[in-house]
Each structure stands twice: as C-alpha cells, then as structure tokens.
C-alpha cells in the first residue's frame, strides 16, 4: 500500500475539504502578526497596526487658498457690478511670515497660498483679478474677494480626529495624511515571514540548459512575486530534489518563518515526497481540497512550522496561492465582481472550479486551454471565474469573477 491509499494513512486529518474550510485552516495556521514602528518612507504598502489620530490641526492656521490679496469681503462687494474697487495695500503675508498688523476698512495685504490670513481680513481676491497701481501701494479689484478662498484652521482635520482605522493598507495618500497629522513613526503590522521551497528532480534553475522532460523553476518566481505583493518577507530556500531525507533536512533548516510554502510533490504519484514526509513524519491538517485547479494541496506542520504544500502544476500553485495564501496574509481576496458569461463554463462536479476567463465587451468567456499546466492561461487571462459545485453556467448567466490584473 502507498500513502495515497487513505486506508494506510497514519494519524487523522481531513481529506477532500471544501474551499472555505481550507481557507479557514490556512488562516489559523498563521500566527497573529505583531507590530513595529517604522519611519513614513518605510511604511508604504504596510498595514496599520492601530488607529491613527491627528496630533495637530490641518491647516494649522486660517490661511489663503490662493495667491492674491486678503481683504474684508464687505469692502469689495461693489466689484461685482463692473465697478472695480480700489484698496490700500498695507503689507504682505507670506507662508511662514504672517502680516503683523490688522487689516482695516479699505485696506488689504498681499497674500500667497498657505499664508496666514491677517486679523480683520476674511476673504481673498486672486492675483488674476487684480491691477496694482501707485507702485503697488494700491490695488484695483475686478471681482469681489471671496470667503470661499479662505481655508479655516482645522478644516481638513483637528487634533484628536481619527485619520486612519487599524488594518488599512498604507497607500501613499495615507502615509502623507499620517505625516500631515504629526506622525514621524507609524505603527505597522510585522511582515509575515514566508519561506519558499520548490521541489522536483525535473525542475531546473533558469539560465541552465533544459533537457526534454525538464522544466524551469517558474513556480518559485511566480510565488515569490505574489508573496512580495502580499507584503511578506520571503526566505527563498531554493530548490530540493525528490528525496524524502533531503526534504526533511531542508525543512529542518527553516528557522523563524511563519509559514513554509512548497511547490510540487503533494499529488498522487509515487515520487510525491513532500506528501509522504508530512504524512509519515510530520503532521497533516488536510490533504486535498474539493477544488480545481489545485486539488492535491496539503496543509501540515513540521516541528511546529506550518507548511502549505502547493501542487507543482504552475496554474494550480498560483491559483491556490490566490485562494488560500493571499487572504490569510492580507485579509483580502483578489478584487471580485459579477460578470455575464458569454459562453458556457464547465461544471467541476463536487469541486469548486476557478476557470481562467477572458473579458470581451463586458462578457466573460473561458480561456481556450484550461489545463493546469498551461501557464500562459494565467498570464493571458484577466479573471478567474468561480463555478461552485454542481453549477454549470451557460451564456447569459451571471458569474462571480476574481480580477487577476
Ligand atoms: P508535481 O506536483 O510535483 O507532481 O508536479 C506537477 C507538474 O508541475 C509537473 O509537470 C512538474 O514538472 C510541474 N512543476 C513542478 N514544480 C514546478 C516548478 N517549480 N515550476 C514549474 N513547474 C513545476
Ligand atoms: Mg514533482
């Protein structure tokens, strides 16, 4: 008997689990991430560990939104009726150097964007509507000064306002907001540390000659990129041959990782040694998901290290990553929508299928080759189309899709 015969399998573990059970198991196999403080330039793409409140007001004073003059709005109303108003220019307020005095009736000061509005003034007339006279001692306004062009103290946010909730991804705009709110260090979740190992005697490093029957180690690169996209720190363990002792030795070297991702060696073949290793010498949480592609996926543990064994077929490994690993690492799936099917999608019986789909004129049609060995299908396709057990959508039906780009 081989370990692929369930009757001979040691210990207890789940087989043929539903996708949702597999997702939950992978999520709980990952430890809760701790947090750390980083400088804003190191925070892009990280997730915020706790809510962030403003420490200062923005703007920090009532100020001008434009270059022009600051005056009393009531003095300038006449300029609306094609009758320009003339004011005395009594000084200037520039960013960082406010006007020291007060603007009185009939007076104004030159002002620039971001400069504090002097006491007495309540409105701005932009430079495009001004004509300076008498060596800039006087100015004629062609339109009234507008109160709308004043930005008030704390308009954007006031001290104590919540700027960002916990858990959000720090986009450039959010990092900028945090800095504007007075934060010089940001609390972010620690990056998950994920080790990556590809297996298979036929799997060769790029840049080396390829004999018939061999394949370049594309999975390790695809998975590496996906891990980086998910904000993980990648420990690249390289490649191991199909040898159970060699695999055991490699797994023993993995220190300090939250998860080990492996590629290959978990299917039904005699030489699928990742499977044998975990079944016979490690622990297995589940082996095989009711899923296509990616059915043979295995979740287990090796001396306390969580191991997710992905099938070697290139499409399977990358699709299973999207379905199980991305949500566990980031809390988010690929962006999903519903689209109208332009052609039938096959049922996968009791399995949940994710067919590669092309989008044409707002409709989704199956990519012509759906074999899990056709790596081009993932690169060319724009969506994964979900077909639940027992379903077989036909043209005109709405289907659930996940966007790959
Ligand atoms: P396995 O899951 O080990 O049975 O492998 C299934 C298929 O995936 C075989 O055709 C392998 O050659 C291919 N394969 C395995 N590992 C990789 C890899 N790292 N990159 C690309 N293809 C692979
Ligand atoms: Mg193999």
mmCIF file with all atom_site columns, C-alpha atoms and ligand atoms in Angstrom, residues 199-203 242 264-266 271-272 312, ligand 2:
data_model
loop_
_atom_site.group_PDB
_atom_site.id
_atom_site.type_symbol
_atom_site.label_atom_id
_atom_site.label_alt_id
_atom_site.label_comp_id
_atom_site.label_asym_id
_atom_site.label_entity_id
_atom_site.label_seq_id
_atom_site.pdbx_PDB_ins_code
_atom_site.Cartn_x
_atom_site.Cartn_y
_atom_site.Cartn_z
_atom_site.occupancy
_atom_site.B_iso_or_equiv
_atom_site.pdbx_formal_charge
_atom_site.auth_seq_id
_atom_site.auth_comp_id
_atom_site.auth_asym_id
_atom_site.auth_atom_id
_atom_site.pdbx_PDB_model_num
ATOM   1  C  CA  . UNK A 1 199 ? 10.810 20.544 -5.289  1.00 0.00 ? 199 UNK A CA  1
ATOM   2  C  CA  . UNK A 1 200 ? 11.149 18.131 -8.171  1.00 0.00 ? 200 UNK A CA  1
ATOM   3  C  CA  . UNK A 1 201 ? 14.048 16.309 -9.872  1.00 0.00 ? 201 UNK A CA  1
ATOM   4  C  CA  . UNK A 1 202 ? 12.941 17.687 -13.234 1.00 0.00 ? 202 UNK A CA  1
ATOM   5  C  CA  . UNK A 1 203 ? 12.840 21.295 -12.029 1.00 0.00 ? 203 UNK A CA  1
ATOM   6  C  CA  . UNK A 1 242 ? 12.617 14.400 -4.899  1.00 0.00 ? 242 UNK A CA  1
ATOM   7  C  CA  . UNK A 1 264 ? 5.386  20.103 -6.037  1.00 0.00 ? 264 UNK A CA  1
ATOM   8  C  CA  . UNK A 1 265 ? 5.394  16.650 -4.545  1.00 0.00 ? 265 UNK A CA  1
ATOM   9  C  CA  . UNK A 1 266 ? 1.955  16.577 -2.901  1.00 0.00 ? 266 UNK A CA  1
ATOM   10 C  CA  . UNK A 1 271 ? 7.576  10.288 -6.080  1.00 0.00 ? 271 UNK A CA  1
ATOM   11 C  CA  . UNK A 1 272 ? 5.436  12.935 -4.390  1.00 0.00 ? 272 UNK A CA  1
ATOM   12 C  CA  . UNK A 1 312 ? 3.613  21.665 -8.862  1.00 0.00 ? 312 UNK A CA  1
HETATM 13 MG MG1 . LIG B 2 .   ? 7.107  16.511 -8.586  1.00 0.00 ? 2   LIG B MG1 1
#
